[in-house]
PDB file of C-alpha atoms in Angstrom:
ATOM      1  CA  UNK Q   1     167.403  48.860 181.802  1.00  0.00           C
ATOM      2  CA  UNK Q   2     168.932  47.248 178.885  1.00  0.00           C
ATOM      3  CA  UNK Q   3     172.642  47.490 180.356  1.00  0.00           C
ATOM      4  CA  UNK Q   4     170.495  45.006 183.136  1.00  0.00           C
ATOM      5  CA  UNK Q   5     169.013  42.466 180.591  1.00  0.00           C
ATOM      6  CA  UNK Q   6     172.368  42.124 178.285  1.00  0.00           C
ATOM      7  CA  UNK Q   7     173.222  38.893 180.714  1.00  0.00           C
ATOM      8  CA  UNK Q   8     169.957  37.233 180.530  1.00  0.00           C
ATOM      9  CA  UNK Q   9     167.454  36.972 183.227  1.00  0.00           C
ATOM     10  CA  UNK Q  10     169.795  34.706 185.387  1.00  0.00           C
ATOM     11  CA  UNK Q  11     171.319  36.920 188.264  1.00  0.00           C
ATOM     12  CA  UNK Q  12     169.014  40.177 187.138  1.00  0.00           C
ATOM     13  CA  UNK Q  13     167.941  40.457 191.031  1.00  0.00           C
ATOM     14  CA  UNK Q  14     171.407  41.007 192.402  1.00  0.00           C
ATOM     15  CA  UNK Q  15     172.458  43.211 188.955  1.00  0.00           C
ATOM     16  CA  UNK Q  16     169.337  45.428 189.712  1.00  0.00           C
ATOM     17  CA  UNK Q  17     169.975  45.423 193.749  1.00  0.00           C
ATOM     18  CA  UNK Q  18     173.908  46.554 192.924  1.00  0.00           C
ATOM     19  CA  UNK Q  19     173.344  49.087 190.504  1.00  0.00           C
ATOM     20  CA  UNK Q  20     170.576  50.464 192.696  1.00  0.00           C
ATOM     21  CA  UNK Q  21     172.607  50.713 195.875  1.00  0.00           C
ATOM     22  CA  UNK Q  22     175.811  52.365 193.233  1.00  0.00           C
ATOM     23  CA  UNK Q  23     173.428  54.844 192.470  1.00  0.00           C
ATOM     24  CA  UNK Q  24     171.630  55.348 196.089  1.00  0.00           C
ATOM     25  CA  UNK Q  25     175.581  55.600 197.461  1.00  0.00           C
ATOM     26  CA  UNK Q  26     176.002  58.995 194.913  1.00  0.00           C
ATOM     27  CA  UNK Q  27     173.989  61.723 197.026  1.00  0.00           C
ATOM     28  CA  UNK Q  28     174.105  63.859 194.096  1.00  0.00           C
ATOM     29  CA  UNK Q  29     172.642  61.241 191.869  1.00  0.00           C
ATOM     30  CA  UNK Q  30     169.931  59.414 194.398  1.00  0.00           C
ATOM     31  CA  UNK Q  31     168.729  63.563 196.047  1.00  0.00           C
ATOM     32  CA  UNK Q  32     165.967  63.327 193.746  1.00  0.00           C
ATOM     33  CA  UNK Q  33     164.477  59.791 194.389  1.00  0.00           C
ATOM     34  CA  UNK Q  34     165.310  60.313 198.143  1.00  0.00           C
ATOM     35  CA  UNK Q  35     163.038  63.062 198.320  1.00  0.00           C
ATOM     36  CA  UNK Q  36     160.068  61.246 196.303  1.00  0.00           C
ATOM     37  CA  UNK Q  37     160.335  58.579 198.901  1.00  0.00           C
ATOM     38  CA  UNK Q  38     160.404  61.124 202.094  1.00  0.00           C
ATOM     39  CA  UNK Q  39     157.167  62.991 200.210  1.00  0.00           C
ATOM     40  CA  UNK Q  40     155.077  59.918 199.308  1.00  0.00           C
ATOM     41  CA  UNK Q  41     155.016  59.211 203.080  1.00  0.00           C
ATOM     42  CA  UNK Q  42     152.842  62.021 203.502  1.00  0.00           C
ATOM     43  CA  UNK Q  43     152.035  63.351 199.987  1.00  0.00           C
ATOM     44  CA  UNK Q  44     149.396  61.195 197.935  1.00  0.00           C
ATOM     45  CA  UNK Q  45     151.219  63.780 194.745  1.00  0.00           C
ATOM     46  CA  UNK Q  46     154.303  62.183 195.728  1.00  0.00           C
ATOM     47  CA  UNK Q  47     153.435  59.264 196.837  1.00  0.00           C
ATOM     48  CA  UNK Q  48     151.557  58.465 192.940  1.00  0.00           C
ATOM     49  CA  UNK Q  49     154.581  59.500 191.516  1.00  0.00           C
ATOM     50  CA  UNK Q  50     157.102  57.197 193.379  1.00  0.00           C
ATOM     51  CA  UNK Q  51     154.475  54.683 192.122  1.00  0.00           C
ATOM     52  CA  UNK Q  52     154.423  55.483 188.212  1.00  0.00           C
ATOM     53  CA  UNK Q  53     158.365  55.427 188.802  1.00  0.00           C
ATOM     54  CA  UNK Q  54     159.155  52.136 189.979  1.00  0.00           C
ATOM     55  CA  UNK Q  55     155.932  50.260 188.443  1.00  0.00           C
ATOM     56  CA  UNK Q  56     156.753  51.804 185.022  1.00  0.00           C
ATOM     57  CA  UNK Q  57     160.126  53.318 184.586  1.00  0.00           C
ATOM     58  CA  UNK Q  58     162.245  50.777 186.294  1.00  0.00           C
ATOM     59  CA  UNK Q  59     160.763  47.583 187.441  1.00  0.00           C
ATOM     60  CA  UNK Q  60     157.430  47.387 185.061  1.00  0.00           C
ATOM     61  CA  UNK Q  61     160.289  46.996 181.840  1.00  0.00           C
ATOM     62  CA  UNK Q  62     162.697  45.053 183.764  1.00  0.00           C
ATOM     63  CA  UNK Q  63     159.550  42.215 184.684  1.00  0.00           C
ATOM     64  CA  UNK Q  64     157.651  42.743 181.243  1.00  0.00           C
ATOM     65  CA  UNK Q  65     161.084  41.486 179.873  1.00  0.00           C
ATOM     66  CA  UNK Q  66     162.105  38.816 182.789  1.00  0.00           C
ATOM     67  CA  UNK Q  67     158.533  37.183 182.980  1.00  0.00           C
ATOM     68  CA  UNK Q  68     155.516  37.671 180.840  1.00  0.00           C
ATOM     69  CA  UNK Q  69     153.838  36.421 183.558  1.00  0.00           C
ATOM     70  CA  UNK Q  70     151.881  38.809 185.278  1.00  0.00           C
ATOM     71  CA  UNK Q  71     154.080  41.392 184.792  1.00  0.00           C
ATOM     72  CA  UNK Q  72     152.383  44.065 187.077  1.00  0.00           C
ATOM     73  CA  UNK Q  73     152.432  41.929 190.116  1.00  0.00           C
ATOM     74  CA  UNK Q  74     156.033  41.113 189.653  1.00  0.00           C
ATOM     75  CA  UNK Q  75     157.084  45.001 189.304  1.00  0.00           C
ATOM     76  CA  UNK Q  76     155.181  45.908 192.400  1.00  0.00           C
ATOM     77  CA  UNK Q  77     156.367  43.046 194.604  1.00  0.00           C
ATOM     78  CA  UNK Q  78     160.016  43.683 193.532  1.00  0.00           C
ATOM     79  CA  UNK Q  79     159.234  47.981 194.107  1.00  0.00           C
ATOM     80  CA  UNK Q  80     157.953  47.490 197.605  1.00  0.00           C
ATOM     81  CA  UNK Q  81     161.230  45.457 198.543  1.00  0.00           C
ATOM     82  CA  UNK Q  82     163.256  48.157 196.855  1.00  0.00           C
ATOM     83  CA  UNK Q  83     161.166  51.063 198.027  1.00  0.00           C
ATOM     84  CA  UNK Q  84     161.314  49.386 201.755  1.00  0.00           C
ATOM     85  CA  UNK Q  85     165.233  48.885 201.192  1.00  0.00           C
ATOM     86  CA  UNK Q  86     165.654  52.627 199.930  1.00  0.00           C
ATOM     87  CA  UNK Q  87     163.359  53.365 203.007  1.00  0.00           C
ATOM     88  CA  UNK Q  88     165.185  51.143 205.779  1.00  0.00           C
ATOM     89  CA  UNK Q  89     169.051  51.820 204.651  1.00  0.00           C
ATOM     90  CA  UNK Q  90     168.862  55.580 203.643  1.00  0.00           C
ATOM     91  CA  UNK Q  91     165.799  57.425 205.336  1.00  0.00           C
ATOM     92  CA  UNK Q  92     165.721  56.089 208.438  1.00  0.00           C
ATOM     93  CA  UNK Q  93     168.851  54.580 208.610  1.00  0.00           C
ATOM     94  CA  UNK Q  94     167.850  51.027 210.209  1.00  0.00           C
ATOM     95  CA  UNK Q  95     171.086  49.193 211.786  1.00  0.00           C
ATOM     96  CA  UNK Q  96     172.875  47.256 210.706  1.00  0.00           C
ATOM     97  CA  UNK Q  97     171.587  47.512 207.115  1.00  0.00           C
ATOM     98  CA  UNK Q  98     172.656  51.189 206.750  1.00  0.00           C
ATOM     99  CA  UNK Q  99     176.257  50.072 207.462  1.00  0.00           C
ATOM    100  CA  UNK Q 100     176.450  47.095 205.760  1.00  0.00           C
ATOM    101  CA  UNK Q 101     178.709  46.740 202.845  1.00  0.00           C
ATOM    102  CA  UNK Q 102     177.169  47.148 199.425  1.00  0.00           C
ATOM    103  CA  UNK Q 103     177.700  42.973 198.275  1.00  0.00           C
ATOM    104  CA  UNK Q 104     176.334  41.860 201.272  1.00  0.00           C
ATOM    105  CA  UNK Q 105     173.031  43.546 201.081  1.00  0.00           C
ATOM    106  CA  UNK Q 106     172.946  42.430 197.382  1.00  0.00           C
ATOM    107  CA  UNK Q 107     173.414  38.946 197.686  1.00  0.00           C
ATOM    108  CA  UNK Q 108     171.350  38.934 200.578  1.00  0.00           C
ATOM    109  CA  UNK Q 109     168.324  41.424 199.072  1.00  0.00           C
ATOM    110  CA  UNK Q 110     169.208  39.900 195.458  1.00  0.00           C
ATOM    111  CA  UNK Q 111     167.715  36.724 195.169  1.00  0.00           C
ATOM    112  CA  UNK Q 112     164.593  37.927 196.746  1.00  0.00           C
ATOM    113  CA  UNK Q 113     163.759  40.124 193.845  1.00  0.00           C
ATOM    114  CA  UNK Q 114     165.007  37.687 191.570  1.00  0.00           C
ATOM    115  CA  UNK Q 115     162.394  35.509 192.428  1.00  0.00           C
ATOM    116  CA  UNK Q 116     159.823  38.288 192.409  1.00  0.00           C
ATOM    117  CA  UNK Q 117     160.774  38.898 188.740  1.00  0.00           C
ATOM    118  CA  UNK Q 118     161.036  34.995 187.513  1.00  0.00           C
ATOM    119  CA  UNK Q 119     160.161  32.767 190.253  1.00  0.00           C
ATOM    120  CA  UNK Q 120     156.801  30.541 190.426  1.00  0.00           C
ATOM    121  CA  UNK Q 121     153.568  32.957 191.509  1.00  0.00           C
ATOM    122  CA  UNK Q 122     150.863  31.212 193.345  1.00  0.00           C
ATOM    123  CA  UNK Q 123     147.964  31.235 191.206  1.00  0.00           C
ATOM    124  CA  UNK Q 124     144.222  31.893 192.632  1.00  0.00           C
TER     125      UNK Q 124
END
């Protein structure tokens, strides 16, 4: 997480989204995570774990440090788009986005969770 903050919060979406994917693209290195997200489908276990992962580990520090505003949301609206990318690319294998090159999905997935993690919330 600090490697991912050394360059400021400008660009941290597309930095998170790449080293993600880097590390998704290493079966040996992403078996564990992949199997989390398989079991949380169907294992509440599994399911609270994938949850304390990405809201704490990963995406709670990086949005604590991006935003102090509402910090919680942030992490949970950036997990579900990286959960559902995890999900869509490397579970089920959705086309085209299983193929598609590793720079286009980040600057196309990028800026969405860069706005997740400093953009404007709605308040209310």
């Amino acid at each position: 997480m600090p490697a991912l903050l050394a360059e400021g919060v400008d660009g941290l979406g597309e930095r998170l989204v790449r080293t993600l994917l880097e590390l998704f693209d290493r079966p040996a290195a992403f078996a564990p995570f992949l199997a989390l997200i398989r079991g949380a489908a169907s294992n509440d276990h599994a399911a609270a774990m994938l949850r304390a992962f990405v809201a704490r580990e990963v995406l709670g520090r990086l949005a604590a440090a991006a935003s102090p505003d509402r910090p919680e949301l942030r992490a949970s609206l950036a997990g579900a788009q990286v959960v559902g990318l995890a999900m869509a690319r490397y579970v089920v294998g959705v086309p085209p986005l299983a193929t598609t090159d590793r720079e286009t999905v980040v600057a196309c997935v990028g800026p969405a969770i860069q706005r997740y993690l400093t953009g404007a919330l709605p308040t209310g």
